[in-house]
Tab-separated table of C-alpha atoms and ligand atoms in Angstrom:
chain	number	residue	atom	x	y	z
A	17	MET	CA	0.000	0.000	0.000
A	18	LEU	CA	1.329	3.458	-0.905
A	19	LYS	CA	2.041	5.559	2.212
A	20	GLN	CA	3.556	8.937	2.869
A	21	ALA	CA	6.378	9.916	5.204
A	22	THR	CA	6.849	13.484	6.405
A	23	LEU	CA	10.469	14.537	6.890
A	24	THR	CA	11.755	16.973	9.508
A	25	ASN	CA	12.240	19.554	6.720
A	26	GLY	CA	8.549	19.272	5.784
A	27	GLN	CA	9.147	17.326	2.567
A	28	ILE	CA	6.795	14.393	1.891
A	29	LEU	CA	8.049	11.101	0.428
A	30	ASP	CA	6.039	8.120	-0.831
A	31	TYR	CA	6.864	4.563	0.177
A	32	GLU	CA	5.338	1.139	-0.383
A	33	GLU	CA	4.134	-0.384	2.867
A	34	VAL	CA	4.314	-4.191	2.719
A	35	SER	CA	3.238	-6.760	5.288
A	36	ASN	CA	6.600	-8.444	5.761
A	37	PRO	CA	9.339	-5.840	5.218
A	38	PRO	CA	13.056	-6.824	5.243
A	39	ARG	CA	14.225	-6.617	8.847
A	40	GLY	CA	17.696	-6.115	10.365
A	41	SER	CA	18.611	-6.296	14.034
A	42	MET	CA	17.655	-2.642	14.618
A	43	LYS	CA	15.385	-1.553	11.773
A	44	TYR	CA	12.966	-2.622	9.035
A	45	THR	CA	12.856	-1.217	5.530
A	46	TYR	CA	10.234	0.026	3.058
A	47	PHE	CA	11.104	0.965	-0.517
A	48	ALA	CA	10.222	4.031	-2.586
A	49	PRO	CA	7.840	3.250	-5.499
A	50	ASP	CA	10.771	3.707	-7.922
A	51	LYS	CA	13.224	1.961	-5.508
A	52	SER	CA	15.543	5.003	-5.527
A	53	TYR	CA	15.494	5.365	-1.718
A	54	VAL	CA	14.415	3.409	1.335
A	55	ILE	CA	12.641	4.438	4.517
A	56	GLN	CA	13.648	2.662	7.693
A	57	PHE	CA	11.790	2.474	10.992
A	58	PHE	CA	12.962	1.002	14.265
A	59	ASN	CA	11.968	-2.515	15.375
A	60	ASN	CA	11.939	-1.577	19.011
A	61	LYS	CA	10.429	1.837	19.663
A	62	ASN	CA	12.193	1.902	23.061
A	63	ASP	CA	15.480	2.260	21.151
A	64	ILE	CA	14.376	5.726	20.022
A	65	THR	CA	15.924	7.773	22.800
A	66	GLU	CA	16.687	11.475	22.838
A	67	GLU	CA	20.348	10.567	22.397
A	68	LEU	CA	19.702	8.397	19.320
A	69	MET	CA	17.679	11.202	17.698
A	70	GLU	CA	20.430	13.737	18.394
A	71	ARG	CA	23.070	11.365	17.050
A	72	LEU	CA	21.121	10.695	13.840
A	73	LYS	CA	20.506	14.419	13.348
A	74	ALA	CA	24.274	15.009	13.471
A	75	ILE	CA	24.972	12.076	11.122
A	76	VAL	CA	22.395	13.195	8.560
A	77	GLY	CA	23.536	16.821	8.776
A	78	LYS	CA	26.851	18.259	9.894
A	79	TYR	CA	28.810	14.993	9.595
A	80	ASN	CA	27.348	13.982	6.250
A	81	PRO	CA	30.083	13.793	3.540
A	82	THR	CA	27.540	12.840	0.839
A	83	ILE	CA	25.839	16.262	0.952
A	84	ALA	CA	27.542	19.574	0.127
A	85	GLU	CA	28.014	22.008	3.007
A	86	ASN	CA	25.699	24.577	1.414
A	87	ASN	CA	22.928	21.945	1.333
A	88	GLY	CA	23.366	21.152	5.022
A	89	GLY	CA	26.114	18.529	4.745
A	90	ALA	CA	29.619	18.258	6.211
A	91	VAL	CA	31.820	21.311	6.686
A	92	GLY	CA	34.143	21.942	3.736
A	93	ASN	CA	32.239	19.559	1.469
A	94	ASP	CA	31.471	20.836	-2.036
A	95	GLU	CA	29.239	19.323	-4.737
A	96	ASN	CA	32.078	17.261	-6.231
A	97	THR	CA	33.289	15.747	-2.967
A	98	ALA	CA	29.659	15.052	-2.001
A	99	LYS	CA	29.173	13.152	-5.272
A	100	TYR	CA	32.453	11.284	-4.759
A	101	PHE	CA	31.525	10.092	-1.263
A	102	ALA	CA	27.918	9.306	-2.213
A	103	GLN	CA	29.460	6.433	-4.193
A	104	LYS	CA	31.414	5.141	-1.186
A	105	PHE	CA	28.678	5.277	1.457
A	106	CYS	CA	25.027	4.520	1.743
A	107	TRP	CA	24.555	7.468	4.090
A	108	PRO	CA	21.217	8.488	5.675
A	109	VAL	CA	20.038	11.701	4.045
A	110	SER	CA	16.945	12.730	6.017
A	111	ILE	CA	14.980	12.057	9.171
A	112	VAL	CA	11.329	11.010	9.097
A	113	LYS	CA	9.032	12.455	11.780
A	114	GLU	CA	5.644	11.100	10.622
A	115	PRO	CA	4.065	8.509	10.825
A	116	GLU	CA	6.909	7.755	13.253
A	117	PHE	CA	10.615	8.416	13.770
A	118	GLY	CA	12.790	6.889	11.034
A	119	ILE	CA	15.480	7.625	8.449
A	120	VAL	CA	15.719	7.929	4.665
A	121	CYS	CA	18.682	6.306	2.899
A	122	PRO	CA	19.560	6.126	-0.781
A	123	ALA	CA	19.021	2.624	-2.199
A	124	TYR	CA	22.180	0.625	-2.904
A	125	PRO	CA	23.306	1.025	-6.519
A	126	LYS	CA	22.096	-1.900	-8.672
A	127	ASN	CA	25.544	-3.449	-9.112
A	128	PHE	CA	25.588	-4.268	-5.369
A	129	HIS	CA	22.717	-6.726	-5.826
A	130	PHE	CA	23.265	-10.160	-7.312
A	131	GLY	CA	21.769	-10.660	-10.773
A	132	VAL	CA	19.834	-13.616	-12.136
A	133	ASP	CA	22.846	-15.744	-13.020
A	134	ALA	CA	25.036	-15.057	-9.959
A	135	SER	CA	25.021	-18.671	-8.811
A	136	LYS	CA	23.691	-22.030	-9.971
A	137	HIS	CA	23.656	-23.339	-6.416
A	138	LEU	CA	22.334	-20.488	-4.288
A	139	PRO	CA	19.112	-18.466	-4.586
A	140	LEU	CA	20.961	-15.166	-4.653
A	141	ARG	CA	18.956	-13.107	-7.122
A	142	GLY	CA	18.434	-9.628	-5.703
A	143	ALA	CA	20.469	-10.322	-2.520
A	144	ASP	CA	22.970	-7.709	-1.303
A	145	LYS	CA	26.576	-8.387	-2.255
A	146	LYS	CA	27.855	-8.633	1.292
A	147	SER	CA	31.617	-9.184	1.414
A	148	LYS	CA	31.304	-12.584	3.024
A	149	TRP	CA	29.869	-14.123	-0.147
A	150	PHE	CA	33.184	-13.429	-1.823
A	151	THR	CA	35.665	-14.084	0.980
A	152	SER	CA	34.240	-17.212	2.611
A	153	LYS	CA	34.020	-20.747	1.266
A	154	ASN	CA	30.723	-19.725	-0.375
A	155	ARG	CA	32.683	-18.119	-3.192
A	156	ARG	CA	33.016	-21.509	-4.827
A	157	TYR	CA	29.248	-21.483	-5.493
A	158	LEU	CA	29.320	-18.139	-7.291
A	159	ASN	CA	29.451	-17.752	-11.028
A	160	ILE	CA	33.058	-17.127	-12.065
A	161	ASN	CA	32.042	-13.775	-13.606
A	162	GLU	CA	31.094	-12.495	-10.152
A	163	LEU	CA	34.457	-13.167	-8.543
A	164	GLY	CA	36.585	-10.317	-9.884
A	165	ASN	CA	40.347	-10.771	-9.679
A	166	PHE	CA	43.376	-9.742	-7.630
A	167	LYS	CA	43.298	-6.216	-9.093
A	168	THR	CA	39.592	-5.585	-8.423
A	169	MET	CA	39.966	-6.889	-4.855
A	170	LEU	CA	42.783	-4.343	-4.320
A	171	GLU	CA	40.511	-1.642	-5.765
A	172	ILE	CA	37.750	-2.680	-3.356
A	173	SER	CA	40.254	-2.468	-0.479
A	174	LEU	CA	41.147	1.030	-1.653
A	175	ASP	CA	37.475	2.114	-1.753
A	176	VAL	CA	36.863	0.866	1.787
A	177	SER	CA	40.069	2.523	3.055
A	178	THR	CA	39.008	5.824	1.481
A	179	ALA	CA	35.561	5.617	3.084
A	180	VAL	CA	37.022	4.825	6.513
A	181	ARG	CA	39.643	7.573	6.136
A	182	ARG	CA	36.865	10.094	5.460
A	183	LEU	CA	34.974	9.008	8.582
A	184	HIS	CA	38.088	9.231	10.720
A	185	GLN	CA	39.043	12.649	9.309
A	186	ALA	CA	35.720	13.929	10.650
A	187	GLY	CA	36.385	12.350	14.051
A	188	LEU	CA	33.763	9.649	13.478
A	189	ALA	CA	34.176	5.916	14.001
A	190	HIS	CA	31.998	3.398	12.170
A	191	SER	CA	32.097	1.092	15.231
A	192	ASP	CA	30.713	-1.952	13.411
A	193	LEU	CA	32.772	-2.422	10.263
A	194	SER	CA	32.357	-5.996	9.107
A	195	SER	CA	31.687	-8.124	6.068
A	196	ASN	CA	27.969	-7.443	6.668
A	197	ASN	CA	28.305	-3.690	6.600
A	198	VAL	CA	30.401	-3.338	3.480
A	199	LEU	CA	28.893	-4.320	0.143
A	200	ILE	CA	31.409	-5.132	-2.559
A	201	ASP	CA	31.208	-5.650	-6.291
A	202	PRO	CA	34.310	-7.548	-7.442
A	203	LYS	CA	33.194	-7.208	-11.075
A	204	THR	CA	33.769	-3.449	-11.000
A	205	GLY	CA	36.207	-3.265	-8.066
A	206	THR	CA	33.934	-0.998	-6.024
A	207	ALA	CA	32.592	-1.004	-2.467
A	208	VAL	CA	29.979	0.858	-0.452
A	209	VAL	CA	29.895	1.183	3.336
A	210	ILE	CA	26.399	0.759	4.768
A	211	ASP	CA	24.701	0.884	8.192
A	212	ILE	CA	26.045	4.326	8.904
A	213	ASP	CA	23.489	4.948	11.641
A	214	SER	CA	25.625	3.109	14.205
A	215	LEU	CA	28.399	5.712	13.830
A	216	VAL	CA	30.217	6.761	16.969
A	217	VAL	CA	30.958	10.420	17.505
A	218	PRO	CA	33.772	10.225	20.058
A	219	GLY	CA	33.399	12.328	23.156
A	220	ILE	CA	29.781	13.155	22.430
A	221	PHE	CA	27.837	9.931	22.095
A	222	HIS	CA	28.376	6.552	23.676
A	223	PRO	CA	28.711	3.620	21.316
A	224	ALA	CA	25.687	1.357	21.302
A	225	VAL	CA	27.282	-1.641	19.620
A	226	ALA	CA	30.318	-3.775	20.366
A	227	GLY	CA	30.914	-4.905	16.782
A	228	THR	CA	30.559	-8.121	14.817
A	229	ARG	CA	32.249	-11.448	15.540
A	230	ASN	CA	35.633	-11.811	13.792
A	231	TYR	CA	35.937	-8.039	13.320
A	232	ILE	CA	35.864	-6.894	16.952
A	233	ALA	CA	39.274	-5.616	18.018
A	234	PRO	CA	41.039	-7.930	20.528
A	235	GLU	CA	40.985	-5.310	23.293
A	236	VAL	CA	37.200	-4.812	22.922
A	237	LEU	CA	36.509	-8.543	23.144
A	238	GLU	CA	38.971	-9.048	25.979
A	239	THR	CA	37.257	-6.411	28.138
A	240	SER	CA	33.691	-7.070	26.958
A	241	GLU	CA	32.652	-8.673	30.234
A	242	LEU	CA	33.519	-5.597	32.312
A	243	GLU	CA	30.872	-3.072	33.327
A	244	LEU	CA	30.270	-0.316	30.745
A	245	LYS	CA	31.365	2.267	33.309
A	246	ASN	CA	34.609	0.477	34.131
A	247	PRO	CA	37.495	2.579	32.751
A	248	GLU	CA	39.298	-0.642	31.754
A	249	ARG	CA	36.480	-1.507	29.359
A	250	LYS	CA	37.495	-0.788	25.739
A	251	LEU	CA	34.738	0.451	23.410
A	252	PRO	CA	34.511	0.823	19.630
A	253	SER	CA	36.606	3.721	18.379
A	254	VAL	CA	38.789	4.847	15.481
A	255	ALA	CA	41.471	2.379	16.662
A	256	THR	CA	39.038	-0.557	16.653
A	257	ASP	CA	37.798	0.433	13.185
A	258	LEU	CA	41.424	0.173	12.061
A	259	HIS	CA	41.561	-3.438	13.251
A	260	ALA	CA	38.340	-4.265	11.365
A	261	LEU	CA	39.620	-2.462	8.251
A	262	ALA	CA	42.840	-4.503	8.247
A	263	VAL	CA	40.842	-7.740	8.677
A	264	LEU	CA	38.571	-6.823	5.757
A	265	ILE	CA	41.491	-5.982	3.466
A	266	TYR	CA	43.242	-9.241	4.406
A	267	GLU	CA	40.038	-11.164	3.651
A	268	TYR	CA	39.508	-9.437	0.283
A	269	ILE	CA	43.008	-10.348	-0.832
A	270	PHE	CA	43.457	-13.831	0.649
A	271	PHE	CA	39.852	-15.105	1.178
A	272	ARG	CA	40.754	-16.155	4.721
A	273	HIS	CA	40.737	-14.596	8.181
A	274	PRO	CA	44.086	-13.323	9.512
A	275	LEU	CA	43.575	-14.777	12.998
A	276	ILE	CA	41.831	-18.086	12.313
A	277	GLY	CA	44.493	-20.776	12.206
A	278	PRO	CA	45.089	-24.257	13.613
A	279	LYS	CA	46.141	-23.199	17.121
A	280	ILE	CA	43.914	-24.361	20.006
A	281	PHE	CA	43.738	-21.633	22.643
A	282	SER	CA	41.528	-23.449	25.149
A	283	THR	CA	40.354	-27.027	25.516
A	284	GLU	CA	37.764	-25.916	28.072
A	285	SER	CA	35.093	-25.001	25.481
A	286	ALA	CA	34.737	-23.856	21.892
A	287	GLU	CA	33.432	-20.496	23.163
A	288	MET	CA	36.475	-19.969	25.366
A	289	ASP	CA	38.770	-20.987	22.505
A	290	ASP	CA	37.118	-18.424	20.223
A	291	PHE	CA	37.134	-15.762	22.957
A	292	LEU	CA	40.911	-16.118	23.376
A	293	ALA	CA	41.676	-16.605	19.665
A	294	MET	CA	40.003	-13.304	18.745
A	295	GLY	CA	40.805	-11.522	22.017
A	296	LYS	CA	43.599	-11.679	24.565
A	297	GLU	CA	45.713	-14.301	22.816
A	298	ALA	CA	44.935	-13.435	19.188
A	299	LEU	CA	47.863	-14.429	16.960
A	300	PHE	CA	48.395	-13.583	13.292
A	301	ILE	CA	48.430	-16.757	11.182
A	302	GLU	CA	51.423	-15.321	9.268
A	303	HIS	CA	53.352	-14.158	12.341
A	304	PRO	CA	57.006	-14.071	11.234
A	305	THR	CA	58.464	-15.736	14.354
A	306	ASP	CA	55.608	-17.457	16.202
A	307	THR	CA	54.320	-20.027	13.716
A	308	SER	CA	52.044	-21.875	16.150
A	309	ASN	CA	48.880	-20.547	14.437
A	310	ARG	CA	50.131	-20.926	10.865
A	311	PRO	CA	48.076	-23.161	8.559
A	312	GLU	CA	50.125	-25.693	6.617
A	313	ASP	CA	48.842	-24.816	3.168
A	314	LEU	CA	49.540	-21.095	2.810
A	315	ALA	CA	50.359	-20.864	-0.885
A	316	ILE	CA	49.875	-17.103	-1.108
A	317	THR	CA	51.154	-14.992	1.766
A	318	ILE	CA	51.584	-11.296	2.552
A	319	LYS	CA	54.992	-11.453	0.859
A	320	GLN	CA	53.303	-11.889	-2.523
A	321	THR	CA	51.318	-8.679	-2.076
A	322	GLY	CA	54.468	-6.552	-2.377
A	323	VAL	CA	56.478	-4.493	0.082
A	324	TYR	CA	53.884	-1.783	0.748
A	325	LEU	CA	51.087	-4.096	1.837
A	326	GLU	CA	53.377	-6.604	3.552
A	327	GLU	CA	54.647	-3.821	5.810
A	328	LEU	CA	51.118	-2.716	6.722
A	329	PHE	CA	49.841	-6.244	7.384
A	330	LEU	CA	52.753	-6.734	9.798
A	331	LYS	CA	51.977	-3.390	11.420
A	332	ALA	CA	48.278	-4.289	11.769
A	333	PHE	CA	48.553	-7.917	12.903
A	334	VAL	CA	51.934	-8.101	14.640
A	335	ASP	CA	52.843	-4.642	16.073
A	336	GLY	CA	49.272	-3.331	16.332
A	337	LEU	CA	47.194	-6.423	17.117
A	338	HIS	CA	47.459	-5.853	20.874
A	339	ASN	CA	48.673	-2.267	20.643
A	340	PRO	CA	45.883	-0.185	19.053
A	341	SER	CA	47.988	2.946	18.591
A	342	ALA	CA	50.432	1.023	16.352
A	343	ARG	CA	47.770	0.061	13.785
A	344	PRO	CA	48.098	1.565	10.293
A	345	THR	CA	45.708	4.434	9.621
A	346	ALA	CA	43.165	4.261	6.816
A	347	MET	CA	45.243	6.823	4.916
A	348	GLU	CA	48.320	4.585	5.167
A	349	TRP	CA	46.256	1.770	3.628
A	350	GLU	CA	45.094	4.099	0.845
A	351	ARG	CA	48.657	5.102	-0.055
A	352	ALA	CA	49.980	1.528	0.157
A	353	LEU	CA	47.142	0.190	-1.987
A	354	LEU	CA	47.660	2.880	-4.608
A	355	HIS	CA	51.380	2.080	-4.801
A	356	THR	CA	50.588	-1.629	-4.951
A	357	LEU	CA	48.086	-1.157	-7.792
A	358	GLU	CA	50.937	0.431	-9.740
A	359	GLN	CA	53.126	-2.628	-9.314
A	360	LEU	CA	50.609	-4.974	-10.922
A	361	HIS	CA	51.751	-7.269	-13.686
A	362	LYS	CA	49.285	-8.980	-15.989
A	363	CYS	CA	49.221	-12.758	-15.877
A	364	GLU	CA	49.151	-13.987	-19.452
A	365	TYR	CA	47.609	-17.363	-18.654
A	366	ASP	CA	43.960	-17.123	-19.809
A	367	ASP	CA	42.553	-19.421	-17.136
A	368	CYS	CA	44.265	-17.655	-14.228
A	369	LEU	CA	41.592	-16.442	-11.794
A	370	ALA	CA	43.809	-13.765	-10.242
A	371	LYS	CA	44.609	-12.224	-13.668
A	372	TRP	CA	47.185	-9.887	-12.069
A	373	TYR	CA	50.040	-10.227	-9.608
A	374	ILE	CA	52.764	-8.177	-7.949
A	375	LEU	CA	56.056	-8.370	-9.696
A	376	SER	CA	58.415	-8.737	-6.754
A	377	ASP	CA	61.314	-9.932	-8.893
A	378	PRO	CA	61.169	-8.285	-12.352
A	379	LYS	CA	63.734	-10.750	-13.699
A	380	HIS	CA	61.457	-13.689	-12.918
A	381	PRO	CA	57.875	-12.759	-13.847
A	382	ILE	CA	56.026	-15.825	-12.547
A	383	CYS	CA	52.429	-15.572	-11.363
A	384	PRO	CA	52.227	-16.885	-7.772
A	385	PHE	CA	48.530	-17.673	-8.183
A	386	CYS	CA	48.749	-20.047	-11.167
A	387	GLY	CA	52.515	-20.623	-11.389
A	388	VAL	CA	52.703	-19.628	-15.063
A	389	LYS	CA	55.723	-17.639	-16.276
A	390	SER	CA	55.159	-14.555	-18.416
A	391	PHE	CA	55.309	-15.427	-22.134
A	392	SER	CA	56.590	-12.004	-23.176
A	393	ARG	CA	60.307	-11.397	-22.991
A	394	GLU	CA	60.288	-8.028	-21.293
A	395	VAL	CA	59.161	-6.148	-18.230
A	396	VAL	CA	58.738	-2.392	-18.693
A	397	ARG	CA	58.801	0.067	-15.836
A	398	LEU	CA	58.621	3.816	-15.513
A	399	HIS	CA	60.704	5.465	-12.780
A	400	LEU	CA	59.034	8.690	-11.682
A	401	MET	CA	61.404	11.328	-10.320
A	402	SER	CA	60.525	14.473	-8.395
A	403	PRO	CA	62.428	17.745	-8.796
A	404	ILE	CA	64.731	18.650	-5.899
A	405	ARG	CA	63.658	22.049	-4.626
A	406	GLY	CA	66.004	24.875	-5.501
A	407	GLN	CA	68.206	22.718	-7.746
A	408	THR	CA	67.164	23.042	-11.370
A	409	GLY	CA	67.468	19.824	-13.349
A	410	GLN	CA	68.090	17.678	-10.238
A	411	PHE	CA	65.659	14.874	-9.404
A	412	TYR	CA	65.222	12.046	-6.952
A	413	GLU	CA	63.291	8.821	-7.546
A	414	THR	CA	59.844	8.847	-5.954
A	415	ASN	CA	57.974	5.934	-7.449
A	416	VAL	CA	58.306	3.062	-9.899
A	417	ILE	CA	55.300	1.945	-11.909
A	418	ASN	CA	54.945	-1.237	-13.861
A	419	ILE	CA	53.777	-0.672	-17.431
A	420	HIS	CA	51.276	-2.711	-19.417
A	421	ASN	CA	49.635	-2.221	-22.776
A	422	ASN	CA	46.724	0.279	-22.896
A	423	MET	CA	47.568	1.543	-19.426
A	424	PRO	CA	46.052	4.954	-18.624
A	425	LEU	CA	48.086	7.584	-16.759
A	426	TYR	CA	46.324	9.992	-14.432
A	427	LYS	CA	47.281	13.258	-12.729
A	428	ARG	CA	49.036	11.335	-9.958
A	429	HIS	CA	51.445	9.857	-12.523
A	430	VAL	CA	52.303	13.274	-13.950
A	431	TYR	CA	52.454	15.572	-10.902
A	432	THR	CA	54.226	14.906	-7.608
A	433	ASN	CA	51.494	16.518	-5.485
A	434	CYS	CA	48.464	14.563	-6.766
A	435	TYR	CA	46.831	11.511	-5.239
A	436	LYS	CA	43.784	9.514	-6.146
A	437	ASN	CA	41.172	11.028	-3.876
A	438	GLU	CA	38.114	13.262	-3.767
A	439	LYS	CA	40.175	16.305	-4.794
A	440	SER	CA	41.741	14.809	-7.907
A	441	GLU	CA	39.478	14.068	-10.841
A	442	ASP	CA	40.191	10.852	-12.679
A	443	ASP	CA	40.763	12.257	-16.200
A	444	ILE	CA	43.152	10.220	-18.321
A	445	LEU	CA	46.153	12.429	-19.163
A	446	ALA	CA	48.162	9.922	-21.229
A	447	THR	CA	48.149	6.279	-22.285
A	448	ILE	CA	50.830	3.655	-22.787
A	449	THR	CA	50.597	1.646	-26.010
A	450	LYS	CA	52.656	-1.116	-27.567
A	451	LEU	CA	52.833	-0.895	-31.355
A	452	ASP	CA	54.858	-3.222	-33.606
A	453	GLY	CA	56.958	-4.357	-30.655
A	454	ARG	CA	57.787	-0.858	-29.392
A	455	TRP	CA	56.327	0.987	-26.406
A	456	TYR	CA	54.913	4.519	-26.644
A	457	LEU	CA	53.545	7.059	-24.218
A	458	VAL	CA	50.772	9.002	-25.969
A	459	ASN	CA	49.982	12.484	-24.668
A	460	LYS	CA	46.227	12.977	-24.276
A	461	ASN	CA	46.033	16.051	-22.125
A	462	ILE	CA	49.370	17.045	-20.548
A	463	PRO	CA	50.070	20.721	-21.251
A	464	ASN	CA	53.843	20.802	-20.798
A	465	MET	CA	55.282	17.459	-21.838
A	466	TYR	CA	58.789	17.394	-23.378
A	467	SER	CA	60.593	14.702	-25.375
A	468	PRO	CA	64.078	13.377	-24.447
A	469	LYS	CA	65.529	15.874	-26.945
A	470	GLY	CA	63.678	18.762	-25.342
A	471	ASN	CA	60.924	19.184	-27.922
A	472	LYS	CA	57.414	19.940	-26.783
A	473	VAL	CA	55.051	16.970	-27.197
A	474	HIS	CA	51.615	18.240	-28.170
A	475	HIS	CA	48.303	16.476	-27.517
A	476	SER	CA	48.086	13.186	-29.443
A	477	GLY	CA	51.868	13.279	-29.862
A	478	ALA	CA	53.882	10.356	-28.482
A	479	ILE	CA	57.256	9.505	-27.006
A	480	ALA	CA	58.865	6.154	-27.846
A	481	LEU	CA	59.830	4.361	-24.646
A	482	ASP	CA	63.159	2.571	-24.968
A	483	HIS	CA	65.496	1.427	-22.232
A	484	ASN	CA	66.906	4.523	-20.448
A	485	THR	CA	64.613	7.003	-22.264
A	486	ILE	CA	64.425	10.062	-19.990
A	487	PHE	CA	61.846	12.814	-20.517
A	488	MET	CA	59.744	15.421	-18.706
A	489	LEU	CA	56.178	14.233	-18.201
A	490	SER	CA	55.470	17.865	-17.429
A	491	LYS	CA	57.649	20.942	-17.099
A	492	SER	CA	54.847	22.639	-15.132
A	493	GLU	CA	55.267	23.025	-11.383
A	494	ASN	CA	55.526	19.656	-9.581
A	495	GLY	CA	55.801	17.738	-12.862
A	496	TYR	CA	57.622	14.413	-12.813
A	497	CYS	CA	60.683	13.525	-14.818
A	498	ALA	CA	60.361	9.904	-16.049
A	499	GLU	CA	62.897	7.257	-16.971
A	500	CYS	CA	61.915	4.094	-18.776
A	501	GLU	CA	63.501	0.768	-17.856
A	502	ILE	CA	63.109	-2.311	-20.032
A	503	ILE	CA	64.189	-5.544	-18.398
A	504	ASN	CA	64.664	-8.548	-20.655
A	505	VAL	CA	63.622	-11.790	-19.029
B	613	LIG	ZN1	48.278	-16.369	-13.048
């Protein structure tokens, strides 16, 4: 039956009231007639306290990164950043006052629902693409087209890190990050963080949830039996989000949990064993010196994800597992994932599920996922060098990127001060092409590119990339100098 909801700003929205609406632990959901938004009401009306209403008002308004500041959203947010973050979060946009207190959320984009042919074995049509479908043993029942590959799982990790970084920048903590609260689409390498209404605003509101099994930080689980008022009790916070974020990234990449290994922590009961394994005695399955929790069949390990991610996994699960302040920040994950994405090498074996891998030894390009050696005889890399301030013509190496055919280059590959984030648009500035056995960098939209001989390269012009070719990607301020390296294998 078509009903109407009145929002706190006076606006009226239609929704379809049905007799058995989808129900979560806190709320139930009705859809808009065109399915573009949902209206959610609370299961237990006693949960609607003054504090909850205040908290939701702040989340919908001044903390909302999906609405521009001049439309009532977060401070400093413009239309572009609002659009950017609207793709990373399913963030409540309004509060309903009639017929009862509730919230309005945008509907999840269509690609986060399974289609008709997602699985032959499971009735998944229309179900949300919760991460666990892709990282648990259930993935074997999914159609191969749904699974994505190593590259798209890194891109998903990057999306989630960006979303969490944005929350933390505003002083918010998600408090319940888990495979249930992040939808992922491995086909497109995108993710969206949902269930934003449990956000914790530190210092103002008390967290209402402890988190979800397997994602709760060890210190929260360890102290969960203490009274809420006890100062020893650890509650969800930015630091506990950072544990959950690291667990999610590890799961996306390896399809296993970083703390679930063969070690028995208690013979008293399965509950006690689990309580210790995820809490006080939690031990990384890939701990470099204590191998007591290491499964026997670890074919792919953190080493194969390259130096940037290996370092952060060790920081998260060795240094920071029982020391929250040592955990990598979401921004550190973003940077490491971006660098890692630039080290990807294409696996040339058609049946390889991973499709991409990290080239740790350029002289031996062998895919660790399928064991097949690269058929082509060369590995091509671009060394990006930043100008040394005050010393004209002097550069130092900043970054090395692995080159593949039809690779796009963005602002971050041309200018030293650009990153992939809400402030840098994703326009393609150049592309790398292989033609008749030779590599070329084709200028699409770089204003001040110069050839090795010092000639200006206009739009659509190209530079041939041979071993030791050195040229200016841009002579504008902060432009990189690039050197090509061709390694014969
Ligand atoms: Zn392979």
